[in-house]
Short mmCIF file of C-alpha atoms in Angstrom, two decimals:
data_model
loop_
_atom_site.label_atom_id
_atom_site.label_comp_id
_atom_site.label_asym_id
_atom_site.label_seq_id
_atom_site.Cartn_x
_atom_site.Cartn_y
_atom_site.Cartn_z
CA MET A 1 -16.96 -29.37 19.86
CA ARG A 2 -16.44 -32.85 18.53
CA GLN A 3 -19.50 -34.22 16.78
CA ALA A 4 -18.82 -37.85 17.71
CA ARG A 5 -21.76 -40.10 16.95
CA ALA A 6 -20.05 -43.47 16.47
CA LYS A 7 -19.63 -45.86 19.35
CA THR A 8 -16.30 -45.57 21.11
CA ASP A 9 -14.37 -48.56 22.37
CA SER A 10 -14.87 -49.65 25.97
CA ALA A 11 -11.63 -48.15 27.28
CA ALA A 12 -12.36 -44.73 25.83
CA THR A 13 -15.95 -44.94 27.06
CA SER A 14 -14.76 -45.74 30.57
CA GLU A 15 -12.47 -42.73 30.59
CA LEU A 16 -15.34 -40.47 29.60
CA CYS A 17 -17.75 -41.98 32.12
CA PHE A 18 -15.31 -41.64 35.02
CA LEU A 19 -14.72 -37.95 34.48
CA SER A 20 -16.03 -35.94 37.38
CA ILE A 21 -19.03 -33.69 36.78
CA ALA A 22 -16.72 -30.71 37.25
CA GLU A 23 -14.25 -32.03 34.65
CA ALA A 24 -16.95 -32.89 32.11
CA ALA A 25 -18.63 -29.52 32.62
CA LYS A 26 -15.39 -27.65 31.96
CA LEU A 27 -14.75 -29.60 28.76
CA GLN A 28 -18.30 -29.00 27.55
CA ARG A 29 -18.25 -25.30 28.37
CA HIS A 30 -15.08 -24.91 26.31
CA LYS A 31 -16.68 -26.97 23.50
CA ARG A 32 -14.12 -29.77 23.69
CA LEU A 33 -16.70 -32.39 24.62
CA SER A 34 -20.29 -32.92 23.54
CA PRO A 35 -23.27 -33.95 25.69
CA VAL A 36 -23.99 -36.45 22.90
CA GLU A 37 -20.66 -38.15 23.53
CA LEU A 38 -21.33 -38.33 27.26
CA VAL A 39 -24.82 -39.76 26.83
CA ASP A 40 -23.67 -42.30 24.22
CA ALA A 41 -20.87 -43.39 26.56
CA ALA A 42 -23.28 -43.71 29.48
CA PHE A 43 -25.66 -45.91 27.49
CA GLU A 44 -22.82 -48.06 26.21
CA ARG A 45 -22.03 -48.86 29.85
CA ILE A 46 -25.68 -49.27 30.81
CA GLU A 47 -26.19 -51.77 27.99
CA ARG A 48 -23.04 -53.66 28.96
CA LEU A 49 -23.14 -53.55 32.76
CA ASP A 50 -26.71 -53.16 33.92
CA PRO A 51 -27.90 -56.66 33.03
CA ALA A 52 -25.58 -57.87 35.82
CA LEU A 53 -25.89 -54.97 38.27
CA ASN A 54 -29.64 -54.34 37.86
CA ALA A 55 -29.27 -50.70 38.89
CA PHE A 56 -32.08 -49.33 36.69
CA ILE A 57 -35.81 -49.91 36.62
CA THR A 58 -36.46 -47.59 33.68
CA VAL A 59 -33.90 -46.53 31.05
CA LEU A 60 -34.59 -43.42 28.95
CA ALA A 61 -32.26 -43.82 25.97
CA GLU A 62 -34.37 -42.13 23.30
CA ARG A 63 -35.35 -39.19 25.50
CA ALA A 64 -31.81 -38.73 26.82
CA ARG A 65 -30.26 -38.72 23.34
CA ARG A 66 -32.82 -36.17 22.18
CA GLU A 67 -32.04 -33.92 25.16
CA ALA A 68 -28.30 -34.36 24.55
CA ARG A 69 -28.65 -33.05 21.00
CA THR A 70 -30.60 -30.07 22.33
CA ALA A 71 -27.98 -29.40 24.99
CA GLU A 72 -25.23 -29.59 22.40
CA ARG A 73 -26.93 -26.95 20.25
CA GLU A 74 -27.47 -24.69 23.28
CA ILE A 75 -23.84 -24.91 24.37
CA LEU A 76 -22.56 -24.29 20.83
CA ARG A 77 -24.67 -21.14 20.74
CA GLY A 78 -23.20 -19.91 24.01
CA ARG A 79 -26.26 -20.71 26.13
CA TRP A 80 -24.44 -22.76 28.76
CA LYS A 81 -26.68 -23.17 31.82
CA GLY A 82 -24.06 -24.24 34.33
CA PRO A 83 -22.06 -27.28 35.42
CA LEU A 84 -24.96 -29.76 35.10
CA HIS A 85 -25.81 -28.76 31.53
CA GLY A 86 -25.55 -31.86 29.36
CA ILE A 87 -24.51 -34.13 32.26
CA PRO A 88 -26.10 -37.64 32.40
CA LEU A 89 -27.73 -38.23 35.80
CA SER A 90 -30.15 -40.73 37.30
CA LEU A 91 -32.91 -40.39 39.89
CA LYS A 92 -34.08 -42.87 42.49
CA ASP A 93 -37.40 -44.28 41.36
CA ASN A 94 -39.44 -42.77 44.19
CA ILE A 95 -38.74 -39.27 42.81
CA SER A 96 -41.61 -38.28 40.51
CA THR A 97 -40.78 -37.50 36.88
CA ARG A 98 -43.39 -36.10 34.51
CA GLY A 99 -44.28 -38.60 31.81
CA VAL A 100 -41.89 -41.25 33.15
CA ARG A 101 -43.13 -44.03 35.40
CA THR A 102 -42.21 -43.77 39.05
CA THR A 103 -42.59 -47.16 40.72
CA ALA A 104 -40.97 -46.58 44.13
CA GLY A 105 -39.63 -50.09 43.55
CA SER A 106 -43.10 -51.53 44.10
CA LYS A 107 -45.66 -53.68 42.33
CA ILE A 108 -48.38 -51.31 43.53
CA LEU A 109 -46.96 -48.33 41.60
CA ALA A 110 -45.51 -50.36 38.73
CA ASP A 111 -47.56 -48.43 36.15
CA PHE A 112 -47.71 -45.02 37.86
CA VAL A 113 -46.77 -42.19 35.48
CA PRO A 114 -46.79 -38.77 37.22
CA GLY A 115 -48.26 -35.76 35.44
CA VAL A 116 -45.79 -33.34 37.03
CA ASP A 117 -42.16 -33.36 38.06
CA SER A 118 -41.04 -33.45 41.65
CA ASP A 119 -39.28 -30.29 42.84
CA VAL A 120 -35.92 -32.08 42.56
CA ALA A 121 -36.54 -33.29 39.00
CA ALA A 122 -37.75 -29.85 37.92
CA ARG A 123 -34.67 -28.12 39.36
CA LEU A 124 -32.30 -30.54 37.65
CA ALA A 125 -34.12 -30.11 34.34
CA ARG A 126 -33.79 -26.33 34.61
CA ALA A 127 -30.07 -26.80 35.24
CA GLY A 128 -29.81 -28.68 31.94
CA ALA A 129 -29.10 -32.14 33.40
CA ILE A 130 -30.00 -35.16 31.27
CA LEU A 131 -31.95 -37.96 32.92
CA VAL A 132 -30.73 -41.35 31.69
CA GLY A 133 -33.01 -43.44 33.88
CA LYS A 134 -34.79 -44.20 37.14
CA THR A 135 -32.89 -46.41 39.54
CA ASN A 136 -33.81 -49.60 41.36
CA MET A 137 -34.32 -49.40 45.11
CA HIS A 138 -35.64 -51.16 48.17
CA GLU A 139 -39.41 -51.38 47.84
CA PHE A 140 -41.04 -48.09 48.92
CA ALA A 141 -37.61 -47.10 50.32
CA TYR A 142 -38.42 -49.29 53.33
CA GLY A 143 -35.18 -51.22 53.71
CA ILE A 144 -31.42 -51.05 53.41
CA THR A 145 -30.39 -53.89 51.08
CA SER A 146 -32.06 -52.95 47.74
CA ASP A 147 -32.93 -56.66 47.41
CA ASN A 148 -36.15 -55.93 45.56
CA PRO A 149 -38.74 -58.74 45.26
CA HIS A 150 -40.43 -57.16 42.20
CA PHE A 151 -37.51 -55.88 40.12
CA GLY A 152 -34.70 -58.09 41.40
CA PRO A 153 -31.75 -57.28 43.66
CA VAL A 154 -29.30 -54.51 42.90
CA ARG A 155 -25.71 -55.78 42.99
CA ASN A 156 -22.68 -53.97 44.36
CA PRO A 157 -20.23 -53.04 41.56
CA TRP A 158 -17.28 -53.92 43.83
CA ASN A 159 -18.57 -57.46 44.37
CA GLY A 160 -21.69 -58.73 42.66
CA ASP A 161 -22.52 -61.10 45.52
CA ARG A 162 -22.84 -58.15 47.94
CA ILE A 163 -25.58 -55.65 48.58
CA PRO A 164 -25.04 -52.05 47.45
CA GLY A 165 -26.91 -50.81 50.51
CA GLY A 166 -30.23 -49.08 50.36
CA SER A 167 -32.68 -47.90 49.89
CA SER A 168 -30.91 -45.81 47.20
CA GLY A 169 -28.90 -48.84 46.10
CA GLY A 170 -29.57 -48.51 42.38
CA SER A 171 -28.43 -44.89 42.40
CA ALA A 172 -25.17 -45.83 44.11
CA ALA A 173 -24.51 -48.81 41.84
CA ALA A 174 -25.17 -46.70 38.74
CA VAL A 175 -22.79 -43.94 39.82
CA ALA A 176 -20.04 -46.25 41.10
CA SER A 177 -20.02 -48.25 37.86
CA GLY A 178 -19.88 -45.17 35.61
CA MET A 179 -23.38 -45.58 34.16
CA CYS A 180 -24.14 -41.98 35.13
CA PHE A 181 -22.23 -39.09 36.69
CA GLY A 182 -24.41 -38.55 39.74
CA SER A 183 -27.81 -39.26 41.21
CA VAL A 184 -30.31 -38.01 43.76
CA GLY A 185 -31.54 -40.41 46.41
CA THR A 186 -33.63 -40.24 49.56
CA ASP A 187 -32.59 -40.82 53.15
CA THR A 188 -34.94 -41.67 56.04
CA GLY A 189 -32.58 -43.79 58.12
CA GLY A 190 -29.37 -43.66 56.11
CA SER A 191 -30.56 -44.47 52.61
CA ILE A 192 -28.13 -42.06 50.91
CA ARG A 193 -25.16 -42.55 53.24
CA ILE A 194 -25.37 -46.34 53.54
CA PRO A 195 -25.16 -47.11 49.79
CA SER A 196 -22.57 -44.35 49.32
CA SER A 197 -20.40 -45.96 52.00
CA LEU A 198 -20.84 -49.50 50.68
CA CYS A 199 -20.18 -48.47 47.06
CA GLY A 200 -17.22 -46.12 47.63
CA LEU A 201 -19.05 -42.86 46.88
CA VAL A 202 -19.80 -39.49 48.42
CA GLY A 203 -23.36 -39.08 49.68
CA LEU A 204 -24.89 -36.11 51.48
CA LYS A 205 -28.01 -35.99 53.61
CA PRO A 206 -28.67 -32.24 53.88
CA THR A 207 -30.26 -30.35 56.73
CA PHE A 208 -33.91 -31.37 57.07
CA GLY A 209 -36.02 -29.29 54.69
CA LEU A 210 -33.15 -27.83 52.65
CA VAL A 211 -33.98 -30.04 49.66
CA SER A 212 -37.69 -30.28 49.00
CA VAL A 213 -39.31 -33.72 49.10
CA GLU A 214 -42.35 -32.43 47.19
CA GLY A 215 -43.30 -35.04 44.61
CA ILE A 216 -41.30 -37.82 46.28
CA VAL A 217 -43.14 -40.95 47.43
CA PRO A 218 -42.73 -40.66 51.21
CA LEU A 219 -41.57 -43.19 53.75
CA ALA A 220 -41.80 -41.27 57.03
CA VAL A 221 -42.52 -37.58 56.52
CA SER A 222 -40.76 -36.26 59.62
CA LEU A 223 -37.56 -38.18 58.82
CA ASP A 224 -37.41 -38.04 55.00
CA HIS A 225 -34.59 -36.18 53.24
CA ALA A 226 -33.43 -35.99 49.61
CA GLY A 227 -29.82 -35.46 48.61
CA PRO A 228 -27.01 -36.07 46.12
CA ILE A 229 -24.76 -39.07 45.44
CA ALA A 230 -21.62 -38.69 43.30
CA ARG A 231 -18.00 -39.79 43.00
CA THR A 232 -16.39 -36.62 44.40
CA VAL A 233 -17.20 -34.03 47.04
CA ALA A 234 -17.18 -31.22 44.47
CA ASP A 235 -19.71 -33.13 42.36
CA VAL A 236 -21.99 -33.61 45.35
CA CYS A 237 -21.70 -29.86 45.95
CA ILE A 238 -22.61 -29.11 42.33
CA LEU A 239 -25.72 -31.27 42.61
CA LEU A 240 -26.68 -29.69 45.93
CA GLU A 241 -26.36 -26.19 44.47
CA SER A 242 -29.04 -27.07 41.93
CA ILE A 243 -31.54 -28.90 44.14
CA ALA A 244 -31.26 -26.94 47.41
CA GLY A 245 -33.85 -24.42 48.50
CA GLU A 246 -33.17 -21.25 50.44
CA TYR A 247 -30.71 -21.00 53.32
CA PRO A 248 -31.57 -18.94 56.40
CA LYS A 249 -29.99 -15.52 56.78
CA GLY A 250 -26.37 -15.79 57.91
CA ALA A 251 -25.79 -19.33 56.61
CA THR A 252 -23.17 -19.95 53.93
CA ARG A 253 -24.55 -21.38 50.72
CA PRO A 254 -22.28 -24.12 49.30
CA ASP A 255 -20.29 -23.25 46.16
CA HIS A 256 -18.09 -25.96 44.61
CA ARG A 257 -15.69 -23.28 43.32
CA LYS A 258 -15.00 -21.95 46.82
CA LEU A 259 -14.61 -25.07 48.96
CA GLU A 260 -10.89 -24.56 49.40
CA GLN A 261 -11.41 -20.91 50.32
CA ILE A 262 -13.90 -21.64 53.09
CA LEU A 263 -11.90 -24.49 54.63
CA PRO A 264 -11.08 -23.37 58.18
CA LYS A 265 -7.40 -23.44 59.10
CA LYS A 266 -8.33 -25.07 62.39
CA PHE A 267 -11.44 -27.03 63.22
CA ARG A 268 -12.63 -29.21 66.09
CA ILE A 269 -13.75 -32.78 65.48
CA GLY A 270 -16.01 -34.55 67.94
CA TRP A 271 -15.29 -38.23 68.62
CA PRO A 272 -18.35 -39.62 70.48
CA GLU A 273 -17.63 -41.60 73.63
CA HIS A 274 -20.99 -43.34 73.45
CA TYR A 275 -23.27 -45.06 70.94
CA PHE A 276 -21.46 -44.62 67.61
CA PHE A 277 -18.44 -46.81 68.30
CA GLN A 278 -20.30 -49.72 69.84
CA ARG A 279 -20.21 -52.92 67.76
CA VAL A 280 -17.99 -51.77 64.88
CA ASP A 281 -16.06 -54.21 62.68
CA SER A 282 -12.33 -54.06 63.44
CA GLU A 283 -11.35 -53.26 59.83
CA VAL A 284 -13.91 -50.48 59.66
CA LEU A 285 -12.73 -49.05 62.99
CA ARG A 286 -9.11 -49.02 61.81
CA LEU A 287 -10.04 -47.10 58.67
CA ILE A 288 -12.15 -44.59 60.65
CA GLU A 289 -9.20 -44.01 62.99
CA ASP A 290 -6.96 -43.50 59.94
CA ALA A 291 -9.43 -40.92 58.62
CA GLY A 292 -9.23 -39.11 61.95
CA ARG A 293 -5.44 -38.94 61.64
CA VAL A 294 -5.68 -37.47 58.14
CA LEU A 295 -8.14 -34.84 59.35
CA ARG A 296 -5.79 -33.95 62.20
CA SER A 297 -3.03 -33.35 59.66
CA LEU A 298 -5.36 -30.92 57.87
CA GLY A 299 -5.92 -28.78 60.96
CA GLY A 300 -8.46 -30.82 62.87
CA GLN A 301 -8.34 -31.23 66.63
CA ILE A 302 -10.11 -34.33 67.90
CA LEU A 303 -12.07 -33.95 71.13
CA LYS A 304 -14.04 -36.68 72.84
CA VAL A 305 -17.69 -35.74 73.26
CA PRO A 306 -20.13 -37.53 75.59
CA MET A 307 -23.38 -38.61 73.96
CA SER A 308 -24.62 -40.93 76.67
CA ARG A 309 -28.31 -40.05 76.33
CA LEU A 310 -28.48 -40.68 72.62
CA ALA A 311 -29.28 -44.38 72.73
CA GLY A 312 -32.07 -43.85 75.24
CA ALA A 313 -33.55 -40.94 73.28
CA LEU A 314 -33.15 -42.62 69.93
CA LEU A 315 -34.51 -46.10 70.40
CA PRO A 316 -37.27 -47.05 70.23
CA ALA A 317 -38.33 -43.47 69.40
CA THR A 318 -37.26 -43.41 65.75
CA ASN A 319 -38.59 -46.91 65.14
CA ASP A 320 -42.02 -45.94 66.46
CA ILE A 321 -42.08 -42.75 64.40
CA ALA A 322 -40.94 -44.43 61.17
CA LEU A 323 -43.30 -47.38 61.62
CA ALA A 324 -46.35 -45.24 62.37
CA GLU A 325 -45.75 -42.64 59.66
CA ALA A 326 -45.06 -45.24 56.99
CA THR A 327 -48.19 -47.23 57.78
CA GLN A 328 -50.33 -44.07 57.96
CA TYR A 329 -49.19 -43.07 54.46
CA HIS A 330 -49.89 -46.49 52.94
CA GLU A 331 -53.30 -46.62 54.63
CA SER A 332 -54.14 -43.10 53.43
CA GLN A 333 -53.41 -44.11 49.82
CA GLY A 334 -55.55 -47.24 50.07
CA TYR A 335 -52.55 -49.51 49.49
CA PHE A 336 -52.50 -51.18 52.90
CA PRO A 337 -54.01 -53.45 54.05
CA ALA A 338 -56.17 -53.65 50.91
CA ARG A 339 -53.24 -54.75 48.76
CA ALA A 340 -51.14 -56.43 51.42
CA GLY A 341 -50.39 -59.34 49.10
CA ASP A 342 -48.69 -57.02 46.60
CA TYR A 343 -45.92 -56.05 49.03
CA GLY A 344 -42.67 -57.89 49.56
CA GLU A 345 -42.59 -59.83 52.82
CA ASP A 346 -40.20 -57.51 54.70
CA VAL A 347 -42.11 -54.33 53.85
CA ARG A 348 -45.48 -55.91 54.58
CA LYS A 349 -44.29 -57.03 58.03
CA ARG A 350 -43.07 -53.53 58.88
CA LEU A 351 -46.38 -52.01 57.82
CA GLU A 352 -48.14 -54.51 60.06
CA LEU A 353 -45.89 -53.44 62.94
CA GLY A 354 -46.69 -49.81 62.25
CA ASP A 355 -50.36 -50.52 62.71
CA LYS A 356 -49.58 -51.57 66.28
CA VAL A 357 -47.77 -48.38 67.34
CA SER A 358 -49.99 -46.55 69.84
CA ALA A 359 -50.60 -42.81 69.77
CA VAL A 360 -48.83 -42.56 73.13
CA ASP A 361 -45.74 -44.33 71.79
CA TYR A 362 -45.68 -42.12 68.71
CA LEU A 363 -46.01 -38.92 70.72
CA ARG A 364 -43.40 -40.14 73.19
CA GLY A 365 -41.06 -40.71 70.27
CA CYS A 366 -41.66 -37.18 68.98
CA ALA A 367 -40.97 -35.80 72.45
CA ASN A 368 -37.70 -37.73 72.60
CA LYS A 369 -36.54 -35.94 69.47
CA GLY A 370 -35.87 -32.86 71.57
CA GLU A 371 -33.58 -34.87 73.83
CA ALA A 372 -31.62 -36.19 70.85
CA VAL A 373 -31.32 -32.71 69.33
CA ASP A 374 -30.12 -31.37 72.68
CA GLU A 375 -27.42 -34.06 72.84
CA PHE A 376 -26.08 -33.01 69.43
CA GLU A 377 -26.32 -29.30 70.15
CA LYS A 378 -24.30 -29.72 73.34
CA ALA A 379 -21.62 -31.46 71.29
CA PHE A 380 -21.69 -28.74 68.62
CA ALA A 381 -21.12 -26.11 71.30
CA ARG A 382 -17.66 -27.68 71.67
CA VAL A 383 -16.89 -28.98 68.17
CA ASP A 384 -17.47 -28.06 64.52
CA LEU A 385 -18.42 -31.54 63.37
CA ILE A 386 -18.75 -35.09 64.63
CA LEU A 387 -16.82 -38.01 63.08
CA VAL A 388 -18.38 -41.48 63.14
CA PRO A 389 -18.52 -44.55 60.88
CA ALA A 390 -21.01 -44.34 58.02
CA THR A 391 -21.64 -48.06 58.48
CA PRO A 392 -20.20 -50.38 61.15
CA VAL A 393 -19.58 -53.14 58.59
CA PRO A 394 -18.77 -53.39 54.87
CA ALA A 395 -21.33 -54.69 52.39
CA SER A 396 -22.90 -57.99 53.43
CA ARG A 397 -23.88 -60.79 51.08
CA ILE A 398 -27.20 -60.54 49.24
CA GLY A 399 -29.87 -62.48 51.10
CA LEU A 400 -28.07 -62.44 54.45
CA ASP A 401 -30.37 -61.38 57.30
CA GLU A 402 -27.93 -61.38 60.21
CA ILE A 403 -24.27 -60.60 60.76
CA GLU A 404 -21.86 -60.98 63.67
CA ILE A 405 -19.92 -58.01 65.04
CA ASP A 406 -17.55 -58.44 67.99
CA GLY A 407 -19.16 -61.77 68.82
CA GLU A 408 -22.68 -60.32 68.86
CA THR A 409 -25.36 -61.19 66.30
CA GLU A 410 -27.34 -58.33 64.81
CA THR A 411 -29.68 -57.98 61.86
CA VAL A 412 -28.16 -56.37 58.76
CA ARG A 413 -30.88 -53.72 58.89
CA SER A 414 -30.18 -52.78 62.49
CA ALA A 415 -26.42 -52.64 61.97
CA LEU A 416 -26.59 -50.38 58.92
CA VAL A 417 -29.16 -47.88 60.18
CA ARG A 418 -27.62 -47.61 63.64
CA MET A 419 -24.99 -45.03 62.64
CA ASN A 420 -27.29 -43.08 60.34
CA ARG A 421 -30.70 -42.70 61.91
CA PRO A 422 -29.55 -40.19 64.57
CA ALA A 423 -29.03 -37.47 61.95
CA ASN A 424 -32.43 -38.22 60.40
CA PHE A 425 -34.04 -37.92 63.83
CA THR A 426 -32.39 -34.58 64.58
CA GLY A 427 -32.29 -33.25 61.00
CA HIS A 428 -28.57 -32.38 61.06
CA PRO A 429 -26.59 -32.59 57.79
CA ALA A 430 -24.33 -35.61 57.37
CA ILE A 431 -21.96 -36.72 54.63
CA SER A 432 -20.35 -40.08 53.90
CA ILE A 433 -16.99 -40.07 52.11
CA PRO A 434 -14.75 -43.01 51.12
CA CYS A 435 -12.02 -43.71 53.69
CA GLY A 436 -10.55 -47.01 52.55
CA PHE A 437 -11.12 -50.63 51.61
CA THR A 438 -11.22 -53.89 53.52
CA ARG A 439 -8.85 -56.77 52.80
CA GLU A 440 -11.59 -58.19 50.55
CA GLY A 441 -11.63 -54.99 48.52
CA LEU A 442 -14.94 -53.63 49.86
CA PRO A 443 -15.34 -49.85 50.33
CA VAL A 444 -15.75 -48.21 53.74
CA GLY A 445 -17.10 -44.72 54.41
CA VAL A 446 -16.52 -42.21 57.19
CA GLN A 447 -19.45 -39.99 58.20
CA LEU A 448 -19.17 -36.32 59.18
CA ILE A 449 -22.18 -34.76 60.94
CA GLY A 450 -22.48 -30.99 61.35
CA PRO A 451 -24.78 -28.35 62.83
CA ASN A 452 -27.88 -27.35 60.88
CA TRP A 453 -27.14 -25.41 57.66
CA SER A 454 -23.40 -26.19 57.86
CA GLU A 455 -23.23 -28.01 54.51
CA ALA A 456 -20.62 -25.57 53.12
CA ARG A 457 -18.17 -26.25 55.95
CA LEU A 458 -18.85 -30.00 55.93
CA LEU A 459 -18.20 -30.12 52.19
CA ALA A 460 -15.04 -28.02 52.52
CA ILE A 461 -13.59 -30.32 55.18
CA ALA A 462 -14.68 -33.41 53.24
CA ALA A 463 -13.06 -32.02 50.07
CA ALA A 464 -9.79 -31.38 51.91
CA TYR A 465 -9.83 -34.96 53.23
CA GLU A 466 -10.57 -36.26 49.73
CA ALA A 467 -7.67 -34.27 48.25
CA ALA A 468 -5.33 -35.74 50.86
CA THR A 469 -6.31 -39.34 50.04
CA GLU A 470 -6.70 -41.52 46.96
CA TRP A 471 -9.76 -43.60 47.86
CA HIS A 472 -12.13 -41.72 45.53
CA ARG A 473 -9.90 -42.47 42.54
CA ARG A 474 -10.40 -46.23 42.71
CA ARG A 475 -12.80 -47.90 40.32
CA PRO A 476 -14.69 -51.15 40.77
CA PRO A 477 -12.43 -54.03 39.69
CA ARG A 478 -14.92 -55.79 37.47
CA GLU A 479 -16.55 -54.36 34.37
CA LYS A 480 -19.27 -56.99 34.29
#
């Protein structure tokens, strides 16, 4: 193993930082690469790029370098823990980390230092991963732009004037720019898939409950999920293997080494006739249709599936649930309304709206969940997965509140959560994978939604699509 301690030049650093987790793990296992080299390369990029991108709230250089030296000694002695051993990762800053502040992107928790790790952080630590920092996010995960009033806006590595998406925007910006190899975010209405789509990454929202949210600052407890963000499907699978809990009997547990083996020779793809293809940007639609053609060439058969009840079951049900549960949490902690002035304007207004949701409206929303689940289950009786856009538009400009799609004006928030919230409501797993770029060079993602506990098959199909395309190989055009 090379004992490189000196700073490498930027080109060499970039090559190291854009290795996949799987590639870096193989090199480390065979003692051809040191965790110290990886961590030094990651911090070289953080020091150079993060002042512009603002992806991190807390950077852990001293701790990470100490852990890298420990990992190096362990690997040299043959005590390799697995593919995450010695790999630099980040965590969204609503995921509790023992001894490291966890702000949830807020002024209220700006000095909160947890005494214990979240389940996710503990699992990654046991796997030997190295935490390089906690990432910037939309305040309390309650938004989709990551334009944070307390820590500043996160900027999209593909265009610094654009949002990275949210609320896991800092995680996506850090991974896309090569400042870390992967991250874990949270997803209540698309907050993993939206930034993954807008930053050209792979992001997975697992089946509800598969990844524990213990120790994560909640947004809406019945909709919250945690999941991985990385540059390749295999890397997302590696992360999932470490943070996932138990699968029910009969379900296939994902294994990044076996994705090609479990890829079905033939599979059925559902193309919804309702809801998901309403108000979609023409460039995005073209790229989603191209993705469908690639999947057909890999053995997929596209079938149209009616989902006419989804809009009625979904809205305003999910809004009422999210509003009420978020406000109840903030009231229970004594944050709201006592410290209303310490919130950003957009989050404060949503908490005020949550206070107005009646018990009847909340219970009606919960009852509507069954109707939405039934709509998906009827589709899954005919198809293996459903193909939809991850977002109906590419990344919008920072500070923009409204956009126009097909001549209709819509808020940025509404447009971006529209395609994603259904899978939060029903709990089904969903993955966003890069499927192309707009004429302006902005990434676009396609979303695959599967039955509960079907992560292995979703990942296998996503990996086959990835192998048949080149989108995941592109890097952001600007280094600063």
